C-alpha cells in the first residue's frame, strides 16, 4: 500500500516564490492547491478562505514582494500581510495543518551580514514591520492554539520566472 500524498495549499502560488514552491512540491508528488488573488481567491476574505478544502500543509507566500507597495497603500499592504496571515492560520487550525510562512526584511539594518536566525528583529520600514507582525501572529497562534508553524526568512531569491 502506498502512502497518501501530502495535500499542500500554496497561498500566493501564482507569484514568483509561490509558483516555484508549488512546482517543486508537485515534482515531489504532493497534491498542490494554489490560492491567489490572481487565481480568483481573496485570501483576505475569511469566508473565501473557509471554503478552501483541508490541507496537511499551508505554505504562505502571499502578499506584495515590493517594499514600496505598503508605502503607497498602507492599508492594503497591512491587509495583505496581516489579515491574510490571520485567515491562513485559521485555516491551518481547522485543517490541523502545519503553516509555513515565507517572510523577509525583518532584520532591518542588521549589525552583521549575513544575519543569524536568532538575531534581533528590528524592522526599519512599514513593509518590514508588517512582515515582523505576521511572524509574531504566527508564533502567537502556535503558542495559544498549538498550530504548528515554521517561518522561512527568504532573502535575495532569484531565478527563472522572475519579473
mmCIF file of N, CA and C in Angstrom, residues 12 15-16 37 60-73 76-82 84 102-105 127-128 130-131:
data_model
loop_
_atom_site.group_PDB
_atom_site.id
_atom_site.type_symbol
_atom_site.label_atom_id
_atom_site.label_comp_id
_atom_site.label_asym_id
_atom_site.label_seq_id
_atom_site.Cartn_x
_atom_site.Cartn_y
_atom_site.Cartn_z
ATOM 1 N N UNK A 12 -0.645 32.342 -2.565
ATOM 2 C CA UNK A 12 0.261 33.171 -3.348
ATOM 3 C C UNK A 12 1.019 32.320 -4.359
ATOM 4 N N UNK A 15 2.610 33.723 -7.731
ATOM 5 C CA UNK A 15 3.710 34.684 -7.698
ATOM 6 C C UNK A 15 5.044 33.995 -7.938
ATOM 7 N N UNK A 16 6.102 34.764 -7.919
ATOM 8 C CA UNK A 16 7.435 34.237 -8.209
ATOM 9 C C UNK A 16 7.838 33.123 -7.247
ATOM 10 N N UNK A 37 -4.907 35.795 -5.326
ATOM 11 C CA UNK A 37 -5.800 36.848 -5.798
ATOM 12 C C UNK A 37 -5.961 36.755 -7.316
ATOM 13 N N UNK A 60 2.485 29.831 3.047
ATOM 14 C CA UNK A 60 2.003 31.215 2.905
ATOM 15 C C UNK A 60 3.088 32.056 2.231
ATOM 16 N N UNK A 61 2.943 32.211 0.909
ATOM 17 C CA UNK A 61 3.857 33.052 0.128
ATOM 18 C C UNK A 61 3.078 34.207 -0.497
ATOM 19 N N UNK A 62 1.939 34.535 0.091
ATOM 20 C CA UNK A 62 1.076 35.586 -0.455
ATOM 21 C C UNK A 62 1.502 36.956 0.060
ATOM 22 N N UNK A 63 1.146 37.975 -0.688
ATOM 23 C CA UNK A 63 1.432 39.346 -0.299
ATOM 24 C C UNK A 63 2.377 39.988 -1.282
ATOM 25 N N UNK A 64 2.428 41.278 -1.237
ATOM 26 C CA UNK A 64 3.287 42.008 -2.154
ATOM 27 C C UNK A 64 4.754 41.773 -1.829
ATOM 28 N N UNK A 65 5.569 41.498 -2.851
ATOM 29 C CA UNK A 65 7.005 41.360 -2.614
ATOM 30 C C UNK A 65 7.729 42.702 -2.646
ATOM 31 N N UNK A 66 6.995 43.773 -2.896
ATOM 32 C CA UNK A 66 7.623 45.082 -3.088
ATOM 33 C C UNK A 66 7.492 45.958 -1.856
ATOM 34 N N UNK A 67 8.604 46.282 -1.203
ATOM 35 C CA UNK A 67 8.540 47.133 -0.013
ATOM 36 C C UNK A 67 7.860 48.473 -0.257
ATOM 37 N N UNK A 68 7.990 49.044 -1.440
ATOM 38 C CA UNK A 68 7.372 50.356 -1.689
ATOM 39 C C UNK A 68 5.846 50.271 -1.752
ATOM 40 N N UNK A 69 5.292 49.076 -1.995
ATOM 41 C CA UNK A 69 3.840 48.940 -2.136
ATOM 42 C C UNK A 69 3.111 49.359 -0.862
ATOM 43 N N UNK A 70 3.653 49.036 0.287
ATOM 44 C CA UNK A 70 2.980 49.382 1.539
ATOM 45 C C UNK A 70 3.104 50.882 1.837
ATOM 46 N N UNK A 71 4.148 51.516 1.322
ATOM 47 C CA UNK A 71 4.255 52.975 1.476
ATOM 48 C C UNK A 71 3.197 53.676 0.626
ATOM 49 N N UNK A 72 2.939 53.122 -0.554
ATOM 50 C CA UNK A 72 1.950 53.713 -1.458
ATOM 51 C C UNK A 72 0.517 53.439 -1.001
ATOM 52 N N UNK A 73 0.296 52.274 -0.404
ATOM 53 C CA UNK A 73 -1.051 51.868 0.022
ATOM 54 C C UNK A 73 -0.946 51.104 1.338
ATOM 55 N N UNK A 76 -3.783 48.470 2.346
ATOM 56 C CA UNK A 76 -3.742 47.257 1.518
ATOM 57 C C UNK A 76 -2.525 46.405 1.868
ATOM 58 N N UNK A 77 -1.401 47.040 2.121
ATOM 59 C CA UNK A 77 -0.186 46.292 2.468
ATOM 60 C C UNK A 77 -0.317 45.547 3.784
ATOM 61 N N UNK A 78 -0.821 46.230 4.797
ATOM 62 C CA UNK A 78 -1.008 45.552 6.084
ATOM 63 C C UNK A 78 -2.086 44.474 5.970
ATOM 64 N N UNK A 79 -3.116 44.733 5.184
ATOM 65 C CA UNK A 79 -4.153 43.719 4.954
ATOM 66 C C UNK A 79 -3.522 42.471 4.341
ATOM 67 N N UNK A 80 -2.687 42.681 3.312
ATOM 68 C CA UNK A 80 -2.053 41.551 2.636
ATOM 69 C C UNK A 80 -1.186 40.726 3.576
ATOM 70 N N UNK A 81 -0.506 41.377 4.491
ATOM 71 C CA UNK A 81 0.410 40.626 5.345
ATOM 72 C C UNK A 81 -0.208 40.168 6.657
ATOM 73 N N UNK A 82 -1.173 40.901 7.194
ATOM 74 C CA UNK A 82 -1.728 40.524 8.494
ATOM 75 C C UNK A 82 -3.057 39.788 8.395
ATOM 76 N N UNK A 84 -4.430 38.351 5.767
ATOM 77 C CA UNK A 84 -4.221 37.103 5.031
ATOM 78 C C UNK A 84 -3.567 36.072 5.945
ATOM 79 N N UNK A 102 6.483 32.334 4.523
ATOM 80 C CA UNK A 102 7.658 32.908 3.862
ATOM 81 C C UNK A 102 7.708 34.388 4.225
ATOM 82 N N UNK A 103 8.746 34.787 4.916
ATOM 83 C CA UNK A 103 8.880 36.156 5.395
ATOM 84 C C UNK A 103 10.194 36.736 4.873
ATOM 85 N N UNK A 104 10.404 38.026 5.132
ATOM 86 C CA UNK A 104 11.631 38.671 4.675
ATOM 87 C C UNK A 104 11.781 40.054 5.307
ATOM 88 N N UNK A 105 12.940 40.619 5.219
ATOM 89 C CA UNK A 105 13.243 42.011 5.597
ATOM 90 C C UNK A 105 13.067 42.340 7.074
ATOM 91 N N UNK A 127 6.925 48.042 5.512
ATOM 92 C CA UNK A 127 6.899 46.710 4.898
ATOM 93 C C UNK A 127 7.519 45.678 5.848
ATOM 94 N N UNK A 128 8.711 45.994 6.355
ATOM 95 C CA UNK A 128 9.387 45.080 7.268
ATOM 96 C C UNK A 128 8.570 44.884 8.548
ATOM 97 N N UNK A 130 5.321 45.027 8.798
ATOM 98 C CA UNK A 130 4.174 44.156 8.503
ATOM 99 C C UNK A 130 4.603 42.696 8.445
ATOM 100 N N UNK A 131 5.802 42.439 7.935
ATOM 101 C CA UNK A 131 6.323 41.066 7.892
ATOM 102 C C UNK A 131 6.619 40.558 9.311
#
